[in-house]
PDB file of C-alpha atoms in Angstrom:
ATOM      1  CA  MET U1282       0.048  -0.045   0.086  1.00 41.00           C
ATOM      2  CA  ASN U1283       3.092   2.146  -0.488  1.00 38.00           C
ATOM      3  CA  ARG U1284       3.167   3.132   3.166  1.00 38.00           C
ATOM      4  CA  THR U1285       7.061   4.160   4.173  1.00 35.00           C
ATOM      5  CA  LEU U1286       6.947   4.789   7.884  1.00 32.00           C
ATOM      6  CA  THR U1287       8.887   2.694   9.899  1.00 36.00           C
ATOM      7  CA  THR U1288       6.144   2.530  12.334  1.00 37.00           C
ATOM      8  CA  LEU U1289       3.500   1.553   9.933  1.00 33.00           C
ATOM      9  CA  VAL U1290       5.578  -1.358   8.239  1.00 35.00           C
ATOM     10  CA  THR U1291       6.300  -2.814  11.652  1.00 38.00           C
ATOM     11  CA  LEU U1292       2.844  -2.386  12.866  1.00 36.00           C
ATOM     12  CA  GLY U1293       1.917  -4.524   9.327  1.00 40.00           C
ATOM     13  CA  ALA U1294       4.229  -6.888   9.797  1.00 37.00           C
ATOM     14  CA  SER U1295       2.901  -7.763  13.220  1.00 41.00           C
ATOM     15  CA  ALA U1296      -0.531  -7.984  12.166  1.00 40.00           C
ATOM     16  CA  ALA U1297       0.583 -10.282   9.160  1.00 39.00           C
ATOM     17  CA  LEU U1298       2.135 -12.430  11.759  1.00 36.00           C
ATOM     18  CA  MET U1299      -0.670 -12.680  13.963  1.00 39.00           C
ATOM     19  CA  ALA U1300      -3.171 -13.089  11.129  1.00 41.00           C
ATOM     20  CA  GLY U1301      -0.739 -16.028   9.720  1.00 43.00           C
ATOM     21  CA  CYS U1302      -0.967 -17.606  13.211  1.00 40.00           C
ATOM     22  CA  SER U1303      -4.772 -17.322  13.201  1.00 42.00           C
ATOM     23  CA  SER U1304      -4.974 -18.755  10.133  1.00 42.00           C
ATOM     24  CA  SER U1305      -2.714 -21.812  11.018  1.00 41.00           C
ATOM     25  CA  ASP U1306      -4.706 -22.389  14.231  1.00 44.00           C
ATOM     26  CA  THR U1307      -7.912 -22.366  12.018  1.00 40.00           C
ATOM     27  CA  ALA U1308      -6.355 -24.911   9.774  1.00 40.00           C
ATOM     28  CA  SER U1309      -5.171 -27.141  12.733  1.00 40.00           C
ATOM     29  CA  SER U1310      -8.546 -26.979  14.139  1.00 41.00           C
ATOM     30  CA  ASP U1311     -10.076 -27.886  10.788  1.00 43.00           C
ATOM     31  CA  ASP U1312      -7.843 -30.537  10.053  1.00 43.00           C
ATOM     32  CA  SER U1313      -8.407 -32.154  13.617  1.00 39.00           C
ATOM     33  CA  ALA U1314     -12.176 -31.821  12.960  1.00 39.00           C
ATOM     34  CA  ASP U1315     -11.662 -33.482   9.635  1.00 39.00           C
ATOM     35  CA  ALA U1316      -9.601 -36.130  11.347  1.00 36.00           C
ATOM     36  CA  SER U1317     -12.049 -36.358  14.214  1.00 34.00           C
ATOM     37  CA  SER U1318     -15.123 -36.889  11.593  1.00 33.00           C
ATOM     38  CA  THR U1319     -13.203 -39.618   9.815  1.00 30.00           C
ATOM     39  CA  THR U1320     -12.272 -41.770  12.656  1.00 30.00           C
ATOM     40  CA  SER U1321     -16.395 -41.276  13.782  1.00 33.00           C
ATOM     41  CA  THR U1322     -17.018 -42.775  10.432  1.00 39.00           C
ATOM     42  CA  ASP U1323     -14.826 -45.348  10.681  1.00 46.00           C
ATOM     43  CA  SER U1324     -15.495 -46.100  14.132  1.00 51.00           C
ATOM     44  CA  ALA U1325     -18.792 -46.408  13.317  1.00 84.00           C
ATOM     45  CA  VAL U1326     -18.346 -49.556  11.540  1.00 96.00           C
ATOM     46  CA  THR U1327     -17.924 -52.116  14.532  1.00 96.00           C
ATOM     47  CA  GLY U1328     -19.880 -54.196  16.796  1.00 97.00           C
ATOM     48  CA  ASP U1329     -22.373 -56.961  16.368  1.00 98.00           C
ATOM     49  CA  ILE U1330     -25.111 -57.343  13.555  1.00 98.00           C
ATOM     50  CA  THR U1331     -27.651 -60.110  12.862  1.00 98.00           C
ATOM     51  CA  VAL U1332     -28.625 -60.489   9.384  1.00 98.00           C
ATOM     52  CA  PHE U1333     -32.125 -62.490   8.431  1.00 98.00           C
ATOM     53  CA  ALA U1334     -31.366 -63.916   4.928  1.00 98.00           C
ATOM     54  CA  ALA U1335     -33.094 -66.169   2.535  1.00 97.00           C
ATOM     55  CA  ALA U1336     -31.773 -69.895   2.682  1.00 96.00           C
ATOM     56  CA  SER U1337     -30.427 -69.909  -0.738  1.00 96.00           C
ATOM     57  CA  LEU U1338     -28.126 -67.236   0.290  1.00 97.00           C
ATOM     58  CA  LYS U1339     -26.167 -69.181   2.836  1.00 97.00           C
ATOM     59  CA  ALA U1340     -23.173 -70.226   0.918  1.00 96.00           C
ATOM     60  CA  THR U1341     -22.378 -66.591  -0.513  1.00 98.00           C
ATOM     61  CA  PHE U1342     -23.695 -64.349   2.629  1.00 98.00           C
ATOM     62  CA  THR U1343     -21.541 -66.614   4.752  1.00 98.00           C
ATOM     63  CA  ALA U1344     -18.394 -66.048   2.356  1.00 98.00           C
ATOM     64  CA  LEU U1345     -19.563 -62.085   2.272  1.00 98.00           C
ATOM     65  CA  GLY U1346     -19.634 -61.941   6.364  1.00 98.00           C
ATOM     66  CA  GLU U1347     -16.112 -63.300   6.651  1.00 98.00           C
ATOM     67  CA  THR U1348     -14.930 -60.706   4.280  1.00 98.00           C
ATOM     68  CA  PHE U1349     -16.832 -57.889   5.976  1.00 98.00           C
ATOM     69  CA  GLU U1350     -15.327 -59.061   9.267  1.00 98.00           C
ATOM     70  CA  ALA U1351     -11.943 -59.047   8.030  1.00 98.00           C
ATOM     71  CA  GLU U1352     -12.004 -55.576   6.108  1.00 97.00           C
ATOM     72  CA  ASN U1353     -13.832 -54.382   9.436  1.00 97.00           C
ATOM     73  CA  PRO U1354     -11.939 -55.499  12.723  1.00 96.00           C
ATOM     74  CA  GLY U1355     -13.943 -55.210  15.707  1.00 96.00           C
ATOM     75  CA  THR U1356     -17.168 -56.483  13.831  1.00 98.00           C
ATOM     76  CA  ASP U1357     -19.029 -59.699  14.028  1.00 98.00           C
ATOM     77  CA  VAL U1358     -21.858 -60.993  11.568  1.00 98.00           C
ATOM     78  CA  GLU U1359     -24.340 -63.275  12.752  1.00 98.00           C
ATOM     79  CA  PHE U1360     -26.892 -65.110  10.249  1.00 98.00           C
ATOM     80  CA  ASN U1361     -30.183 -66.668  10.530  1.00 98.00           C
ATOM     81  CA  PHE U1362     -30.806 -68.580   7.277  1.00 98.00           C
ATOM     82  CA  ALA U1363     -34.375 -69.564   6.656  1.00 96.00           C
ATOM     83  CA  GLY U1364     -37.379 -69.192   4.225  1.00 95.00           C
ATOM     84  CA  SER U1365     -38.154 -65.659   3.648  1.00 97.00           C
ATOM     85  CA  SER U1366     -41.702 -65.986   4.676  1.00 96.00           C
ATOM     86  CA  ASP U1367     -40.739 -67.302   7.603  1.00 96.00           C
ATOM     87  CA  LEU U1368     -38.015 -64.712   8.320  1.00 98.00           C
ATOM     88  CA  VAL U1369     -40.854 -62.033   7.870  1.00 98.00           C
ATOM     89  CA  THR U1370     -43.005 -63.657  10.406  1.00 97.00           C
ATOM     90  CA  GLN U1371     -40.019 -63.543  13.014  1.00 98.00           C
ATOM     91  CA  LEU U1372     -39.397 -60.174  12.378  1.00 98.00           C
ATOM     92  CA  THR U1373     -43.087 -59.357  12.330  1.00 97.00           C
ATOM     93  CA  GLN U1374     -42.986 -61.060  15.814  1.00 97.00           C
ATOM     94  CA  GLY U1375     -40.335 -58.517  17.328  1.00 97.00           C
ATOM     95  CA  ALA U1376     -37.036 -60.824  16.603  1.00 97.00           C
ATOM     96  CA  PRO U1377     -33.938 -58.756  16.924  1.00 97.00           C
ATOM     97  CA  ALA U1378     -32.101 -58.174  13.766  1.00 98.00           C
ATOM     98  CA  ASP U1379     -30.331 -55.436  11.721  1.00 98.00           C
ATOM     99  CA  VAL U1380     -30.666 -56.585   7.837  1.00 98.00           C
ATOM    100  CA  PHE U1381     -32.972 -58.293   5.886  1.00 98.00           C
ATOM    101  CA  ALA U1382     -32.510 -60.197   2.479  1.00 98.00           C
ATOM    102  CA  SER U1383     -35.314 -61.883   0.889  1.00 98.00           C
ATOM    103  CA  ALA U1384     -35.211 -64.188  -2.020  1.00 97.00           C
ATOM    104  CA  ASP U1385     -38.356 -62.103  -3.483  1.00 97.00           C
ATOM    105  CA  THR U1386     -40.055 -58.926  -3.291  1.00 97.00           C
ATOM    106  CA  ASN U1387     -43.182 -60.082  -2.204  1.00 96.00           C
ATOM    107  CA  ASN U1388     -41.843 -60.564   1.359  1.00 97.00           C
ATOM    108  CA  MET U1389     -39.893 -57.725   1.304  1.00 98.00           C
ATOM    109  CA  THR U1390     -42.775 -55.803   0.619  1.00 98.00           C
ATOM    110  CA  LYS U1391     -44.510 -57.359   3.668  1.00 97.00           C
ATOM    111  CA  ALA U1392     -41.509 -56.308   5.574  1.00 98.00           C
ATOM    112  CA  VAL U1393     -41.827 -52.644   4.214  1.00 98.00           C
ATOM    113  CA  ASP U1394     -45.628 -52.661   4.503  1.00 98.00           C
ATOM    114  CA  GLY U1395     -45.123 -53.627   8.362  1.00 97.00           C
ATOM    115  CA  ASP U1396     -42.983 -50.765   9.042  1.00 98.00           C
ATOM    116  CA  LEU U1397     -39.784 -52.740   9.312  1.00 98.00           C
ATOM    117  CA  VAL U1398     -37.710 -51.276   7.195  1.00 98.00           C
ATOM    118  CA  ASP U1399     -35.309 -48.343   7.437  1.00 97.00           C
ATOM    119  CA  GLY U1400     -34.896 -46.740   3.832  1.00 94.00           C
ATOM    120  CA  ASP U1401     -35.442 -48.465   0.438  1.00 97.00           C
ATOM    121  CA  PRO U1402     -34.614 -51.687  -0.164  1.00 98.00           C
ATOM    122  CA  ALA U1403     -32.024 -52.432  -2.798  1.00 98.00           C
ATOM    123  CA  ASN U1404     -32.094 -55.244  -5.324  1.00 98.00           C
ATOM    124  CA  PHE U1405     -28.899 -57.339  -5.543  1.00 98.00           C
ATOM    125  CA  ALA U1406     -29.426 -60.423  -7.351  1.00 98.00           C
ATOM    126  CA  THR U1407     -32.158 -62.535  -9.090  1.00 98.00           C
ATOM    127  CA  ASN U1408     -32.146 -66.413  -9.209  1.00 98.00           C
ATOM    128  CA  THR U1409     -34.356 -69.033 -11.275  1.00 97.00           C
ATOM    129  CA  LEU U1410     -35.334 -72.429 -10.604  1.00 98.00           C
ATOM    130  CA  THR U1411     -34.045 -76.098 -12.058  1.00 98.00           C
ATOM    131  CA  ILE U1412     -34.933 -79.377 -11.600  1.00 98.00           C
ATOM    132  CA  VAL U1413     -32.710 -81.605  -9.346  1.00 98.00           C
ATOM    133  CA  THR U1414     -32.638 -85.640  -9.358  1.00 98.00           C
ATOM    134  CA  ALA U1415     -30.633 -88.205  -7.786  1.00 96.00           C
ATOM    135  CA  PRO U1416     -27.252 -88.724  -9.502  1.00 96.00           C
ATOM    136  CA  GLY U1417     -27.471 -90.070 -12.865  1.00 97.00           C
ATOM    137  CA  ASN U1418     -31.296 -89.325 -13.277  1.00 98.00           C
ATOM    138  CA  PRO U1419     -32.859 -92.584 -12.689  1.00 97.00           C
ATOM    139  CA  LYS U1420     -36.399 -91.737 -13.308  1.00 97.00           C
ATOM    140  CA  ASN U1421     -35.279 -90.211 -16.664  1.00 97.00           C
ATOM    141  CA  VAL U1422     -36.804 -86.729 -16.126  1.00 98.00           C
ATOM    142  CA  THR U1423     -36.056 -84.800 -19.005  1.00 97.00           C
ATOM    143  CA  SER U1424     -38.738 -81.668 -18.722  1.00 97.00           C
ATOM    144  CA  PHE U1425     -40.926 -79.852 -16.618  1.00 98.00           C
ATOM    145  CA  ALA U1426     -43.894 -81.823 -17.830  1.00 97.00           C
ATOM    146  CA  ASP U1427     -42.434 -85.261 -16.469  1.00 98.00           C
ATOM    147  CA  LEU U1428     -42.836 -83.679 -12.984  1.00 98.00           C
ATOM    148  CA  ALA U1429     -46.769 -84.256 -13.219  1.00 98.00           C
ATOM    149  CA  ASN U1430     -45.892 -87.975 -13.563  1.00 97.00           C
ATOM    150  CA  PRO U1431     -47.010 -89.220  -9.863  1.00 97.00           C
ATOM    151  CA  ASP U1432     -44.498 -91.921 -10.129  1.00 97.00           C
ATOM    152  CA  VAL U1433     -41.781 -89.576 -10.022  1.00 98.00           C
ATOM    153  CA  LEU U1434     -41.870 -88.699  -6.535  1.00 98.00           C
ATOM    154  CA  THR U1435     -41.248 -84.692  -6.745  1.00 98.00           C
ATOM    155  CA  VAL U1436     -40.599 -82.152  -3.673  1.00 98.00           C
ATOM    156  CA  ILE U1437     -41.428 -78.412  -4.077  1.00 98.00           C
ATOM    157  CA  CYS U1438     -41.232 -75.292  -1.817  1.00 97.00           C
ATOM    158  CA  ALA U1439     -44.356 -74.424   0.023  1.00 96.00           C
ATOM    159  CA  PRO U1440     -46.683 -71.536  -2.067  1.00 94.00           C
ATOM    160  CA  GLN U1441     -45.805 -69.075   0.663  1.00 93.00           C
ATOM    161  CA  VAL U1442     -42.205 -69.386  -0.060  1.00 93.00           C
ATOM    162  CA  PRO U1443     -40.433 -67.754  -3.023  1.00 96.00           C
ATOM    163  CA  CYS U1444     -39.241 -70.913  -4.409  1.00 96.00           C
ATOM    164  CA  GLY U1445     -42.683 -72.462  -4.032  1.00 97.00           C
ATOM    165  CA  ASN U1446     -44.358 -69.028  -5.596  1.00 96.00           C
ATOM    166  CA  ALA U1447     -41.792 -69.291  -8.223  1.00 97.00           C
ATOM    167  CA  THR U1448     -42.851 -72.951  -8.565  1.00 97.00           C
ATOM    168  CA  LYS U1449     -46.693 -71.863  -8.755  1.00 97.00           C
ATOM    169  CA  LYS U1450     -46.091 -69.580 -11.501  1.00 96.00           C
ATOM    170  CA  VAL U1451     -44.614 -72.081 -13.863  1.00 97.00           C
ATOM    171  CA  GLU U1452     -47.437 -74.467 -13.050  1.00 97.00           C
ATOM    172  CA  ASP U1453     -49.978 -71.973 -13.939  1.00 96.00           C
ATOM    173  CA  ALA U1454     -48.083 -70.711 -17.243  1.00 95.00           C
ATOM    174  CA  THR U1455     -47.420 -74.471 -18.643  1.00 95.00           C
ATOM    175  CA  GLY U1456     -50.760 -75.987 -17.230  1.00 96.00           C
ATOM    176  CA  THR U1457     -48.715 -78.598 -15.354  1.00 96.00           C
ATOM    177  CA  THR U1458     -49.539 -79.595 -11.955  1.00 97.00           C
ATOM    178  CA  ILE U1459     -47.237 -81.655  -9.875  1.00 98.00           C
ATOM    179  CA  PRO U1460     -48.254 -83.805  -7.292  1.00 98.00           C
ATOM    180  CA  ALA U1461     -45.536 -83.113  -4.868  1.00 98.00           C
ATOM    181  CA  VAL U1462     -45.097 -85.425  -2.224  1.00 98.00           C
ATOM    182  CA  SER U1463     -43.972 -82.894   0.295  1.00 97.00           C
ATOM    183  CA  GLU U1464     -43.878 -78.803   0.403  1.00 97.00           C
ATOM    184  CA  GLU U1465     -41.021 -77.651   2.275  1.00 97.00           C
ATOM    185  CA  SER U1466     -40.670 -74.358   4.251  1.00 94.00           C
ATOM    186  CA  ALA U1467     -37.043 -73.500   2.673  1.00 94.00           C
ATOM    187  CA  VAL U1468     -35.422 -74.661  -0.830  1.00 95.00           C
ATOM    188  CA  THR U1469     -32.477 -76.087   1.297  1.00 95.00           C
ATOM    189  CA  ASP U1470     -34.896 -78.663   2.662  1.00 96.00           C
ATOM    190  CA  VAL U1471     -36.376 -79.570  -0.950  1.00 97.00           C
ATOM    191  CA  LEU U1472     -32.694 -80.074  -1.708  1.00 97.00           C
ATOM    192  CA  GLY U1473     -31.992 -82.025   1.334  1.00 97.00           C
ATOM    193  CA  LYS U1474     -34.664 -84.293   0.314  1.00 97.00           C
ATOM    194  CA  VAL U1475     -33.327 -85.178  -2.881  1.00 98.00           C
ATOM    195  CA  THR U1476     -29.735 -85.704  -1.897  1.00 97.00           C
ATOM    196  CA  SER U1477     -30.750 -87.964   0.842  1.00 97.00           C
ATOM    197  CA  GLY U1478     -32.864 -90.221  -1.514  1.00 96.00           C
ATOM    198  CA  GLN U1479     -36.107 -89.508  -0.046  1.00 97.00           C
ATOM    199  CA  ALA U1480     -37.350 -88.050  -3.517  1.00 98.00           C
ATOM    200  CA  ASP U1481     -37.041 -88.731  -7.208  1.00 98.00           C
ATOM    201  CA  ALA U1482     -36.762 -84.969  -7.731  1.00 98.00           C
ATOM    202  CA  GLY U1483     -37.071 -81.336  -6.709  1.00 98.00           C
ATOM    203  CA  LEU U1484     -37.499 -78.033  -7.839  1.00 98.00           C
ATOM    204  CA  VAL U1485     -34.699 -75.344  -6.486  1.00 98.00           C
ATOM    205  CA  TYR U1486     -32.515 -72.663  -7.744  1.00 97.00           C
ATOM    206  CA  VAL U1487     -29.869 -72.979  -9.934  1.00 97.00           C
ATOM    207  CA  THR U1488     -27.472 -71.593  -7.135  1.00 97.00           C
ATOM    208  CA  ASP U1489     -28.575 -74.414  -4.617  1.00 95.00           C
ATOM    209  CA  ALA U1490     -28.071 -76.924  -7.573  1.00 96.00           C
ATOM    210  CA  ALA U1491     -24.354 -75.552  -8.313  1.00 95.00           C
ATOM    211  CA  GLY U1492     -23.421 -75.640  -4.590  1.00 94.00           C
ATOM    212  CA  VAL U1493     -24.130 -79.309  -4.215  1.00 95.00           C
ATOM    213  CA  GLY U1494     -22.368 -80.692  -7.212  1.00 95.00           C
ATOM    214  CA  ASP U1495     -22.313 -84.023  -8.576  1.00 96.00           C
ATOM    215  CA  GLN U1496     -24.653 -85.064  -5.529  1.00 97.00           C
ATOM    216  CA  VAL U1497     -27.623 -84.160  -8.149  1.00 98.00           C
ATOM    217  CA  THR U1498     -28.191 -84.441 -11.718  1.00 98.00           C
ATOM    218  CA  THR U1499     -29.283 -81.009 -12.908  1.00 98.00           C
ATOM    219  CA  VAL U1500     -32.266 -80.825 -15.484  1.00 98.00           C
ATOM    220  CA  ASP U1501     -32.616 -77.035 -16.751  1.00 97.00           C
ATOM    221  CA  PHE U1502     -35.954 -76.384 -18.235  1.00 97.00           C
ATOM    222  CA  PRO U1503     -36.920 -73.092 -20.392  1.00 97.00           C
ATOM    223  CA  GLU U1504     -40.313 -72.325 -18.573  1.00 96.00           C
ATOM    224  CA  SER U1505     -37.998 -71.217 -15.653  1.00 96.00           C
ATOM    225  CA  ALA U1506     -38.032 -67.838 -17.298  1.00 95.00           C
ATOM    226  CA  GLU U1507     -41.463 -67.343 -16.533  1.00 92.00           C
ATOM    227  CA  ALA U1508     -40.600 -66.909 -12.962  1.00 95.00           C
ATOM    228  CA  VAL U1509     -37.287 -65.284 -12.245  1.00 97.00           C
ATOM    229  CA  ASN U1510     -36.927 -64.171  -8.767  1.00 97.00           C
ATOM    230  CA  THR U1511     -35.515 -60.962  -7.420  1.00 98.00           C
ATOM    231  CA  TYR U1512     -33.466 -60.580  -4.462  1.00 98.00           C
ATOM    232  CA  PRO U1513     -33.707 -57.166  -2.308  1.00 98.00           C
ATOM    233  CA  ILE U1514     -31.861 -56.256   0.601  1.00 98.00           C
ATOM    234  CA  ALA U1515     -32.682 -53.733   3.563  1.00 98.00           C
ATOM    235  CA  VAL U1516     -31.612 -52.345   6.710  1.00 98.00           C
ATOM    236  CA  LEU U1517     -34.176 -52.737   9.592  1.00 98.00           C
ATOM    237  CA  LYS U1518     -35.649 -49.765  11.643  1.00 98.00           C
ATOM    238  CA  SER U1519     -35.130 -51.985  14.811  1.00 95.00           C
ATOM    239  CA  SER U1520     -31.319 -51.923  14.090  1.00 97.00           C
ATOM    240  CA  GLU U1521     -29.010 -50.915  17.016  1.00 96.00           C
ATOM    241  CA  ASN U1522     -26.059 -50.961  14.915  1.00 97.00           C
ATOM    242  CA  ALA U1523     -27.495 -49.050  11.790  1.00 97.00           C
ATOM    243  CA  ALA U1524     -23.919 -47.920  10.626  1.00 97.00           C
ATOM    244  CA  THR U1525     -22.542 -51.361  10.552  1.00 98.00           C
ATOM    245  CA  ALA U1526     -25.839 -52.801   9.034  1.00 98.00           C
ATOM    246  CA  ALA U1527     -25.721 -50.279   6.011  1.00 98.00           C
ATOM    247  CA  ALA U1528     -22.095 -50.970   5.674  1.00 98.00           C
ATOM    248  CA  PHE U1529     -22.720 -54.935   5.469  1.00 98.00           C
ATOM    249  CA  GLU U1530     -25.629 -53.728   2.634  1.00 98.00           C
ATOM    250  CA  ALA U1531     -23.207 -51.602   0.758  1.00 98.00           C
ATOM    251  CA  LEU U1532     -20.598 -54.788   0.615  1.00 98.00           C
ATOM    252  CA  VAL U1533     -23.531 -57.281  -0.680  1.00 98.00           C
ATOM    253  CA  THR U1534     -24.386 -54.303  -3.218  1.00 98.00           C
ATOM    254  CA  SER U1535     -20.975 -53.590  -4.415  1.00 98.00           C
ATOM    255  CA  ASP U1536     -18.992 -54.986  -7.186  1.00 97.00           C
ATOM    256  CA  GLU U1537     -17.278 -57.439  -5.012  1.00 97.00           C
ATOM    257  CA  GLY U1538     -20.432 -58.704  -3.809  1.00 98.00           C
ATOM    258  CA  ARG U1539     -21.884 -59.055  -7.242  1.00 98.00           C
ATOM    259  CA  ARG U1540     -18.679 -61.148  -8.203  1.00 98.00           C
ATOM    260  CA  VAL U1541     -19.261 -63.440  -5.179  1.00 98.00           C
ATOM    261  CA  LEU U1542     -23.046 -63.960  -6.110  1.00 98.00           C
ATOM    262  CA  ALA U1543     -22.222 -64.407  -9.747  1.00 98.00           C
ATOM    263  CA  GLU U1544     -19.858 -67.003  -9.224  1.00 97.00           C
ATOM    264  CA  ALA U1545     -22.374 -68.914  -7.147  1.00 97.00           C
ATOM    265  CA  GLY U1546     -25.018 -68.835 -10.225  1.00 96.00           C
ATOM    266  CA  PHE U1547     -26.758 -65.303  -9.203  1.00 98.00           C
ATOM    267  CA  ALA U1548     -27.581 -63.110 -12.128  1.00 97.00           C
ATOM    268  CA  ALA U1549     -27.692 -59.464 -12.024  1.00 96.00           C
ATOM    269  CA  PRO U1550     -30.788 -57.782 -10.932  1.00 94.00           C
TER     270      PRO U1550
END
């Protein structure tokens, strides 16, 4: 400012020094606040969560749970795997949980309508049905229509279970009625009846069939396209650890989650 008096120069220099110190103090304060905020966000992803998930997700979610715990030290993920309709019933009756992953949108809608869900559910996978038989397919099942033969002891899911609802859709679309010898509450129970020799055939998801390898013979059928199930996931309002629950949901819907699901045979939503 073209001031030449020594006194004013000295005063100006002092003011500049004080301003510099003040600016430095403010910056340090801001840095501390940022560091504190980052630490707070990081530390929020800790502690225990309970995930209620469809039975068909057992292998993939168990793997993702291990990944989540490894990436977030101090966390512990517990699972309750069952038929989606049974899980909704448990949640409605007050069972404590942090995350719900359904094998169809119908049961997630029940959870939303029951005011159990925090925010909007996110679709993360799709799945379709396939026929499984005893190894070698001794009853020579080659099509969906073959399951109408009462000599083929067939097990299916109950209608209220997603895999059972999908079975009903295919029956309606094809005009085929399966004289099932039992209706199970979870797709894993259907698979168990076939692998144990209690049934000749069963309708399960392609992912479940892939998971047991040569314990069954798989028979694909084109009519399965009539009933593709979409899987949604959501954080629950009852969660006492919402930050960690949201982080687990984020992993499931991430590229890493999609990779694990795809390797198991799930398709993208």
